[in-house]
Coordinates of C-alpha atoms in Angstrom, one line a residue:
Chain A
M29 CA 123.2 10.6 98.2
T30 CA 122.2 7.1 97.2
I31 CA 120.9 6.5 100.8
F32 CA 118.9 9.6 100.5
F33 CA 117.5 8.5 97.2
R34 CA 116.6 5.0 98.6
N35 CA 114.8 6.7 101.5
L36 CA 112.9 8.8 99.1
V37 CA 111.8 5.7 97.2
Q38 CA 110.8 4.0 100.4
N39 CA 108.9 7.0 101.6
N40 CA 106.8 7.4 98.5
V41 CA 104.7 4.3 98.1
K42 CA 105.0 4.1 94.4
I43 CA 107.0 5.9 91.8
I44 CA 106.1 5.5 88.2
L45 CA 108.4 6.7 85.6
T46 CA 106.7 7.4 82.3
R47 CA 108.5 8.4 79.1
N48 CA 107.4 11.6 77.6
S49 CA 107.8 12.7 74.0
D50 CA 110.6 15.1 74.8
S51 CA 112.4 12.3 76.5
Q52 CA 111.8 14.1 79.8
L53 CA 111.1 12.0 82.8
F54 CA 108.3 12.9 85.1
T55 CA 107.8 11.4 88.5
V56 CA 104.5 10.6 90.1
S57 CA 104.3 9.7 93.7
Y58 CA 101.0 9.0 95.3
R59 CA 101.8 10.6 98.6
N60 CA 102.0 14.0 97.1
L61 CA 101.1 14.4 93.5
S62 CA 103.8 16.0 91.4
I63 CA 102.9 15.8 87.7
L64 CA 105.0 18.0 85.5
P65 CA 102.7 20.0 83.3
S66 CA 103.6 20.2 79.6
V67 CA 102.2 23.0 77.4
Y68 CA 102.0 23.3 73.7
D69 CA 105.0 25.6 73.3
G70 CA 107.2 23.6 71.0
K71 CA 108.1 24.5 67.4
E72 CA 105.1 22.8 66.0
D73 CA 101.7 24.4 66.3
P74 CA 98.9 21.9 67.3
A75 CA 96.1 24.1 66.0
P76 CA 96.1 23.1 62.3
K77 CA 96.1 19.4 63.2
F78 CA 93.5 19.8 65.9
F79 CA 91.1 21.8 63.6
S80 CA 91.6 19.5 60.6
S81 CA 88.3 17.8 59.8
N82 CA 89.8 14.3 59.9
V83 CA 91.0 14.8 63.5
Q84 CA 87.8 16.5 64.6
V85 CA 85.7 13.6 63.3
L86 CA 88.0 11.1 65.1
L87 CA 87.9 13.0 68.4
R88 CA 84.2 13.4 68.2
R89 CA 83.7 9.7 67.7
L90 CA 86.2 8.8 70.4
T91 CA 84.1 10.9 72.8
R92 CA 81.5 8.2 72.5
P93 CA 78.6 10.6 73.2
D94 CA 75.8 9.0 75.2
F95 CA 72.8 11.4 75.2
A96 CA 71.8 10.2 78.6
K97 CA 75.0 11.7 79.9
V98 CA 75.2 14.7 77.5
F99 CA 71.8 15.9 78.5
R100 CA 72.0 15.0 82.2
K101 CA 70.8 17.4 84.8
R102 CA 73.6 19.4 86.2
T103 CA 73.1 22.2 88.7
N104 CA 70.1 24.6 88.7
S105 CA 72.4 27.6 88.9
G106 CA 71.0 30.4 86.9
R107 CA 67.5 28.8 86.9
D108 CA 65.0 29.4 89.7
V109 CA 63.0 26.3 89.1
L110 CA 64.0 23.1 87.3
K111 CA 61.8 22.4 84.4
T112 CA 59.6 19.3 84.6
P113 CA 59.8 17.1 81.5
S114 CA 56.9 17.2 79.1
Y115 CA 55.7 14.2 77.3
K116 CA 54.1 14.4 73.8
F117 CA 52.7 12.2 71.2
L118 CA 54.6 12.8 67.9
T119 CA 54.3 11.6 64.4
D120 CA 57.4 10.0 62.7
E121 CA 58.3 13.3 61.0
E122 CA 58.0 15.3 64.2
L123 CA 60.0 12.7 66.0
E124 CA 62.8 13.0 63.4
A125 CA 62.7 16.7 63.7
E126 CA 63.0 16.5 67.5
I127 CA 65.9 14.1 67.2
A128 CA 67.7 16.4 64.7
K129 CA 67.2 19.2 67.2
A130 CA 68.6 17.1 70.0
N131 CA 71.6 16.2 67.9
K132 CA 72.2 19.9 67.2
R133 CA 72.0 20.7 70.9
A134 CA 74.4 17.8 71.7
D135 CA 76.8 19.2 69.1
R136 CA 76.8 22.5 70.9
L137 CA 77.3 20.9 74.3
L138 CA 80.1 18.7 73.0
Q139 CA 82.0 21.5 71.2
M140 CA 85.6 20.9 72.2
P141 CA 87.7 23.7 73.7
P142 CA 90.3 24.5 71.1
I143 CA 93.9 23.4 71.4
V144 CA 96.4 26.1 70.3
K145 CA 100.0 27.1 70.9
I146 CA 100.6 29.3 73.9
H147 CA 100.7 33.0 73.1
Q148 CA 103.9 35.1 72.7
P149 CA 104.4 38.0 75.1
I150 CA 103.5 41.4 73.6
N151 CA 106.5 43.7 73.5
E152 CA 105.4 46.6 71.2
I153 CA 106.6 50.0 72.1
L154 CA 104.4 52.7 70.4
S155 CA 106.3 55.8 71.4
E156 CA 109.1 56.9 73.7
D157 CA 109.0 60.3 75.3
P158 CA 111.7 60.9 77.9
A159 CA 110.4 64.5 78.5
L160 CA 107.4 62.8 80.3
I161 CA 109.6 61.2 83.0
G162 CA 108.3 62.3 86.3
Y163 CA 104.8 63.2 85.1
D164 CA 103.3 60.6 87.4
N165 CA 104.7 57.7 89.4
V166 CA 102.0 55.3 88.4
K167 CA 101.0 53.6 85.1
Y168 CA 98.1 54.9 83.1
L169 CA 96.1 52.2 81.3
F170 CA 94.0 53.2 78.4
T171 CA 91.3 50.9 77.1
D172 CA 89.3 51.5 73.9
I173 CA 85.7 50.7 74.8
T174 CA 84.3 51.1 71.3
F175 CA 81.1 49.1 70.8
G176 CA 81.3 45.9 68.9
V177 CA 85.1 45.2 69.1
A178 CA 86.2 41.7 70.1
N179 CA 88.2 41.3 73.3
A180 CA 91.1 40.0 71.4
H181 CA 91.3 43.0 69.1
R182 CA 90.6 45.7 71.6
I183 CA 93.2 48.5 71.8
I184 CA 94.7 48.5 75.3
V185 CA 97.8 50.6 75.8
E186 CA 99.8 51.8 78.8
R187 CA 101.8 54.9 79.6
D188 CA 104.6 53.9 81.9
P189 CA 106.1 56.4 84.4
D190 CA 109.2 56.6 82.2
G191 CA 107.2 58.1 79.4
I192 CA 107.0 55.0 77.2
L193 CA 103.7 54.2 75.5
R194 CA 103.4 50.5 74.8
S195 CA 100.8 47.8 74.1
S196 CA 99.8 46.0 77.3
D197 CA 100.7 42.4 77.9
H198 CA 98.2 39.6 78.0
D199 CA 97.6 39.5 81.7
I200 CA 96.7 43.2 81.8
R201 CA 94.6 42.9 78.7
K202 CA 92.7 40.1 80.3
R203 CA 92.2 42.0 83.5
L204 CA 90.9 45.1 81.7
N205 CA 88.7 43.2 79.4
Q206 CA 87.2 41.5 82.4
T207 CA 86.8 44.9 84.1
Y208 CA 85.0 46.6 81.3
F209 CA 83.4 43.7 79.6
P210 CA 82.9 41.0 82.3
I211 CA 82.5 37.4 81.2
K212 CA 80.0 35.5 83.3
G213 CA 81.7 33.0 85.6
R214 CA 85.2 34.4 85.1
K215 CA 86.9 35.9 88.2
L216 CA 89.1 39.0 88.2
R217 CA 91.5 37.1 90.5
E218 CA 92.5 33.6 89.7
P219 CA 90.4 31.1 91.8
I220 CA 92.4 29.6 94.6
M221 CA 91.8 26.1 93.3
F222 CA 94.1 26.9 90.4
T223 CA 96.7 28.9 92.2
D224 CA 97.1 26.6 95.2
K225 CA 98.6 23.3 94.2
D226 CA 97.3 21.4 97.2
R227 CA 93.7 22.3 96.5
L228 CA 93.9 21.4 92.8
N229 CA 95.5 18.2 94.0
S230 CA 92.7 17.4 96.4
L231 CA 90.1 18.1 93.6
L232 CA 91.9 15.7 91.3
E233 CA 92.2 13.1 94.0
S234 CA 88.4 13.2 94.5
E235 CA 88.1 12.9 90.7
K236 CA 86.3 16.2 90.1
Y237 CA 87.9 16.3 86.6
E238 CA 85.0 17.8 84.7
F239 CA 84.5 20.6 87.3
V240 CA 88.2 21.5 87.1
L241 CA 88.2 21.5 83.3
D242 CA 85.0 23.4 82.9
R243 CA 86.1 26.1 85.3
A244 CA 89.5 26.3 83.6
C245 CA 87.7 26.8 80.3
I246 CA 85.8 29.8 81.7
Q247 CA 88.6 31.3 83.7
Y248 CA 91.3 31.2 81.0
E249 CA 91.8 31.7 77.4
P250 CA 93.0 28.5 75.5
D251 CA 96.3 30.0 74.6
E252 CA 97.3 30.9 78.2
P253 CA 100.1 29.0 79.8
S254 CA 98.2 28.5 83.1
Y255 CA 95.2 27.0 81.2
Q256 CA 97.4 24.5 79.4
K257 CA 99.3 23.7 82.6
I258 CA 96.1 23.0 84.6
T259 CA 94.5 20.9 81.8
S260 CA 97.7 19.0 81.2
I261 CA 97.9 18.1 84.9
T262 CA 94.3 17.0 84.8
Y263 CA 94.7 14.9 81.7
Q264 CA 97.8 13.2 83.0
H265 CA 96.0 12.4 86.3
I266 CA 93.1 10.9 84.3
D267 CA 95.5 9.0 82.1
M268 CA 97.4 7.6 85.1
N269 CA 94.3 6.5 87.0
K270 CA 92.5 5.3 83.8
N271 CA 89.4 7.4 84.6
Y272 CA 88.6 7.9 80.9
D273 CA 85.0 7.1 81.4
M274 CA 84.5 10.2 83.5
L275 CA 85.3 12.4 80.5
R276 CA 83.4 10.3 77.9
S277 CA 80.3 12.1 76.6
T278 CA 81.8 15.5 77.7
R279 CA 83.5 18.1 75.6
H280 CA 86.8 17.5 77.3
F281 CA 87.5 13.9 76.0
G282 CA 88.6 15.1 72.6
P283 CA 91.2 17.5 73.9
M284 CA 92.4 14.9 76.3
A285 CA 92.8 12.3 73.6
F286 CA 94.6 14.8 71.5
Y287 CA 96.9 15.7 74.3
I288 CA 97.9 12.2 75.1
T289 CA 98.4 11.4 71.4
W290 CA 100.4 14.5 70.9
H291 CA 102.7 13.5 73.7
Q292 CA 103.0 9.9 72.5
S293 CA 101.4 8.3 75.5
I294 CA 98.3 6.6 74.2
D295 CA 99.2 3.2 75.6
N296 CA 97.0 3.4 78.7
L297 CA 94.0 4.5 76.7
M298 CA 94.6 1.8 74.1
L299 CA 94.8 -0.8 76.9
E300 CA 91.6 0.4 78.4
L301 CA 89.8 0.3 75.0
L302 CA 91.0 -3.3 74.4
Q303 CA 90.0 -4.3 77.9
T304 CA 86.5 -2.9 77.4
S305 CA 86.4 -4.6 74.0
A306 CA 86.1 -1.4 72.0
V307 CA 88.3 -2.5 69.2
R308 CA 86.8 -0.1 66.7
E309 CA 87.6 2.9 68.9
A310 CA 91.1 1.4 69.3
V311 CA 91.5 1.6 65.5
L312 CA 90.2 5.1 65.6
L313 CA 92.8 6.0 68.2
T314 CA 95.6 4.5 66.0
A315 CA 94.2 6.5 63.1
L316 CA 94.4 9.6 65.3
R317 CA 98.0 8.8 66.0
H318 CA 98.7 8.4 62.4
E319 CA 97.0 11.8 61.6
I320 CA 99.1 13.6 64.2
H321 CA 102.4 11.9 63.9
G322 CA 102.2 9.8 60.7
D323 CA 104.4 7.0 62.3
L324 CA 102.3 3.9 61.6
A325 CA 103.5 1.3 59.2
N326 CA 100.0 0.3 58.2
G327 CA 98.7 3.9 58.1
E328 CA 96.7 3.6 54.8
Q329 CA 95.0 0.4 55.9
V330 CA 94.0 2.1 59.1
Q331 CA 92.6 5.1 57.2
A332 CA 90.6 2.8 54.9
L333 CA 89.2 1.0 58.0
V334 CA 88.2 4.3 59.6
H335 CA 86.0 5.1 56.6
Q336 CA 84.2 1.8 57.2
I337 CA 83.9 2.3 61.0
L338 CA 82.6 5.9 60.9
P339 CA 79.2 5.1 59.3
T340 CA 78.4 2.4 61.9
P341 CA 76.4 3.4 64.9
I342 CA 78.2 4.3 68.1
Q343 CA 78.5 1.2 70.5
L344 CA 77.6 2.5 73.9
S345 CA 77.6 -1.0 75.4
K346 CA 78.8 -4.4 74.2
P347 CA 76.5 -5.6 71.4
D348 CA 74.4 -8.7 72.3
R349 CA 74.1 -9.9 68.7
L350 CA 76.4 -9.7 65.8
T351 CA 75.7 -9.5 62.1
E352 CA 78.1 -11.0 59.5
E353 CA 79.2 -7.4 58.5
D354 CA 80.0 -6.6 62.1
I355 CA 82.1 -9.8 62.4
E356 CA 84.0 -9.0 59.3
L357 CA 84.7 -5.4 60.4
D358 CA 85.7 -6.4 63.9
N359 CA 88.1 -9.0 62.5
K360 CA 89.8 -6.4 60.3
C361 CA 90.1 -4.2 63.4
V362 CA 91.7 -6.9 65.4
E363 CA 94.2 -7.5 62.6
C364 CA 95.0 -3.8 62.5
I365 CA 95.5 -3.6 66.2
E366 CA 97.8 -6.6 66.2
K367 CA 100.0 -4.9 63.7
Y368 CA 99.9 -1.7 65.8
I369 CA 100.9 -3.5 69.0
V370 CA 103.8 -5.3 67.3
G371 CA 105.1 -2.2 65.5
N372 CA 104.4 0.9 67.7
S373 CA 103.2 -0.1 71.2
A374 CA 105.3 0.5 74.3
M375 CA 103.0 -1.9 76.4
K376 CA 103.2 -4.9 74.2
S377 CA 102.6 -7.8 76.6
Q378 CA 99.7 -6.2 78.4
Q379 CA 98.0 -5.1 75.2
E380 CA 98.5 -8.4 73.6
L381 CA 97.0 -10.1 76.6
A382 CA 94.0 -7.8 76.4
L383 CA 93.6 -8.4 72.7
Q384 CA 93.8 -12.2 73.3
G385 CA 91.0 -11.9 75.9
F386 CA 88.9 -9.9 73.4
R387 CA 89.5 -12.6 70.8
E388 CA 88.2 -15.3 73.0
Y389 CA 85.2 -13.3 74.1
Y390 CA 84.5 -12.4 70.5
Q391 CA 84.7 -16.1 69.4
Q392 CA 82.1 -16.9 72.0
M393 CA 79.9 -14.1 70.8
I394 CA 80.2 -15.2 67.1
E395 CA 79.2 -18.7 68.0
L396 CA 76.3 -17.5 70.1
S397 CA 74.9 -15.2 67.4
R398 CA 75.4 -17.8 64.6
G399 CA 73.7 -20.4 66.8
L400 CA 70.8 -18.1 67.5
K401 CA 70.5 -17.4 63.8
K402 CA 70.4 -21.1 63.1
A403 CA 67.9 -21.7 65.8
H404 CA 65.6 -19.0 64.3
G405 CA 66.0 -20.8 61.0
N406 CA 67.3 -18.0 58.8
A407 CA 71.0 -19.1 58.6
Chain B
M6 CA 63.4 61.0 87.4
L7 CA 67.1 62.0 87.2
P8 CA 68.7 61.9 83.8
P9 CA 71.1 59.0 83.3
A10 CA 74.8 59.8 83.9
S11 CA 75.5 58.0 80.6
G12 CA 73.8 60.8 78.8
T13 CA 70.4 61.9 77.5
G14 CA 71.3 61.9 73.8
K15 CA 69.5 65.2 73.4
F16 CA 71.4 68.2 72.2
Y17 CA 71.1 71.4 70.2
A18 CA 72.7 70.9 66.8
K19 CA 74.2 74.3 66.5
A20 CA 75.3 74.8 70.1
A21 CA 79.0 74.4 70.9
K22 CA 79.9 71.1 72.5
S23 CA 82.7 70.2 74.9
I24 CA 84.3 67.0 75.9
R25 CA 85.2 67.2 79.6
L26 CA 85.6 65.3 82.9
I27 CA 82.4 65.2 84.9
R28 CA 83.1 64.3 88.6
Q29 CA 81.0 61.4 89.7
G30 CA 82.5 59.6 92.7
C31 CA 81.7 60.8 96.2
T32 CA 83.4 62.7 99.0
N33 CA 87.1 61.8 99.2
R34 CA 86.7 59.4 96.3
P35 CA 86.9 61.2 93.0
F36 CA 85.8 59.3 89.8
F37 CA 85.3 61.0 86.5
H38 CA 83.2 60.4 83.4
I39 CA 84.5 61.7 80.2
S40 CA 81.4 63.1 78.6
V41 CA 80.4 65.4 75.8
T42 CA 78.0 68.2 76.8
H43 CA 77.0 71.6 75.7
R44 CA 79.8 74.1 76.3
K45 CA 77.6 76.5 78.2
R46 CA 76.2 73.9 80.5
L47 CA 77.3 73.2 84.1
N48 CA 78.9 69.9 85.0
S49 CA 76.0 69.2 87.2
Q50 CA 73.6 69.3 84.3
P51 CA 72.6 66.4 82.1
V52 CA 75.2 65.4 79.5
I53 CA 74.7 64.5 75.9
E54 CA 76.7 61.3 75.9
Q55 CA 79.3 59.5 78.0
L56 CA 82.5 58.8 76.1
G57 CA 84.6 57.1 78.8
S58 CA 85.8 57.1 82.3
Y59 CA 88.9 58.1 84.3
D60 CA 89.7 56.8 87.8
P61 CA 92.4 59.1 89.3
M62 CA 93.0 56.8 92.3
P63 CA 95.7 54.1 91.6
N64 CA 94.4 50.6 92.0
V65 CA 96.1 47.7 93.9
H66 CA 98.4 47.2 90.9
N67 CA 99.4 50.9 91.1
E68 CA 97.6 51.8 87.8
K69 CA 95.2 54.5 86.9
L70 CA 92.5 53.2 84.6
V71 CA 91.1 55.3 81.7
A72 CA 88.4 54.0 79.3
L73 CA 87.9 55.8 76.0
N74 CA 85.2 55.2 73.4
L75 CA 87.4 56.2 70.6
E76 CA 84.8 55.8 67.9
R77 CA 82.3 58.2 69.6
I78 CA 85.1 60.6 70.5
K79 CA 86.2 60.8 66.9
Y80 CA 82.6 61.4 66.0
W81 CA 82.2 64.3 68.3
L82 CA 85.6 65.8 67.4
G83 CA 84.4 65.6 63.8
K84 CA 81.3 67.6 64.9
G85 CA 83.7 70.3 66.2
A86 CA 83.5 69.5 69.9
H87 CA 85.9 71.4 72.1
V88 CA 88.2 69.3 74.4
S89 CA 88.9 70.6 77.9
P90 CA 92.6 70.6 79.0
P91 CA 92.4 67.7 81.5
V92 CA 90.8 65.5 78.8
A93 CA 93.3 66.7 76.2
E94 CA 96.1 65.7 78.6
L95 CA 94.6 62.2 78.9
F96 CA 94.2 61.9 75.2
G97 CA 97.8 62.9 74.8
L98 CA 99.1 60.3 77.2
A99 CA 97.0 57.7 75.4
G100 CA 98.7 58.6 72.1
F101 CA 95.4 59.8 70.6
F102 CA 96.4 63.5 70.6
P103 CA 99.9 65.0 70.6
I104 CA 101.2 65.3 74.2
H105 CA 99.6 68.3 75.9
P106 CA 102.1 71.1 76.8
R107 CA 100.8 71.0 80.4
S108 CA 101.9 67.4 80.7
Y109 CA 105.4 68.3 79.8
M110 CA 105.2 71.2 82.2
N111 CA 104.0 69.0 85.0
A112 CA 106.7 66.5 84.2
W113 CA 109.6 68.9 84.5
R114 CA 108.1 70.6 87.5
N115 CA 107.9 67.2 89.3
R116 CA 111.4 66.3 88.2
K117 CA 112.6 69.7 89.6
T118 CA 110.9 69.3 92.9
T119 CA 112.2 65.7 93.4
Q120 CA 115.8 66.9 92.6
E121 CA 115.3 69.8 95.1
N122 CA 114.1 67.4 97.7
I123 CA 117.0 65.1 97.2
A124 CA 119.4 68.0 97.4
K125 CA 117.7 69.2 100.6
Q126 CA 118.0 65.7 102.1
M127 CA 121.7 65.5 101.3
E128 CA 122.2 68.9 102.9
E129 CA 120.3 67.8 106.0
E130 CA 122.4 64.6 106.3
K131 CA 125.6 66.6 105.9
A132 CA 124.4 69.1 108.6
K133 CA 123.7 66.1 110.9
E134 CA 127.1 64.6 110.3
T135 CA 128.9 67.9 111.0
A136 CA 126.8 68.4 114.2
N137 CA 127.7 64.9 115.4
L138 CA 131.4 65.5 114.7

């Protein structure tokens, strides 16, 4: 047995063991991807936390929306001709109005797919009539197609060959809703990229995360187990390969951040933030953790800091000059992160190293901007 | 131009109405609309309004699909529309009406024939066994 296991280890180039919140081990081998999906099926419902305004604000800010990416050209599907951009001269007021419009459109594009608990099966028997046994040897499905009823509230019942009239289960409901009220882009049969593990795997290996997540959003309802399985596999793949940047400025970053925070595995993301010297976002991430789990020692301090960070503009790239307020805020952030690393991190040495690197870089930046100020003579 | 199968919406207020199955489909492929029409009109004539559909051929999942616009059906029932027996049977199976007596009749007739068939098979097998002996 041990020999077999050793062989297994040698065969797979790399085996990473990561600790999950449910103290369940999942193995990842690079030869053939085997991530165990985890769905929101525990006792606790993630929806109230996900929809709370504090968490929404944090997730939106962590998305780091860059309008150049939010409004990038995608495919021309559904459009015959791509529109050529138009250039206009605008007054200040008109420009402000246009920017407000663009912000609204970005909000729409960045609307996060909801995170909810998986649904319970429907087992509602409406009537039993043994005298109907033998009426037919197939099921009858009855759909109420009354105008203006939402898909979720539509009456769909089935009469089984044994005479029982019952409410249909979710898969049948979904199929019939799609039959009578088709949703554009959703297929009646599950696309093969979701059913075939190898194909999903190859998509993930070629880093087509957004395509997978977008399509999963159309194909499934957010409370379906298959949706949550596919998204969880994708999120874990992103987390392992640190491809966070591919999801930034898309609507999927928030749910991913929520997912990894919910499952207590934010260390990789935290390390990435520290390495790219985004300390403010690192503080926001700790605040997110505190909102969801409430397990930080310096929780109140973090929350106070979040209120200072949120009004500041989003840093899409490293700033080339620092004001005194910036320096003060960033120093507070560094202190906060230090406490977090000591108290709650599972990747202490690496994160401390990254933080130390940031400190050195930041010291240089401070000296540079103070020197520049002095040289300009307004110190 | 042909009138739409979904109905013309034109009707005589005082004329008797009937909710019935209108065969659409084609040769060897029946498909029915559940429509409300004047009672004296033929099924080939334009209907007042389509209220649903019924596909009598089982699909790949071995199911027969029935769609009912319950809101409009209730409206026309309220207006005193008559319901043809096949439609009443469907409504009964859907739990919208009481089960139609003909459904029960078909059910016990089917049960009876299956029992008879089983008995016949048993007899045949017995006959074979005795012949072999």
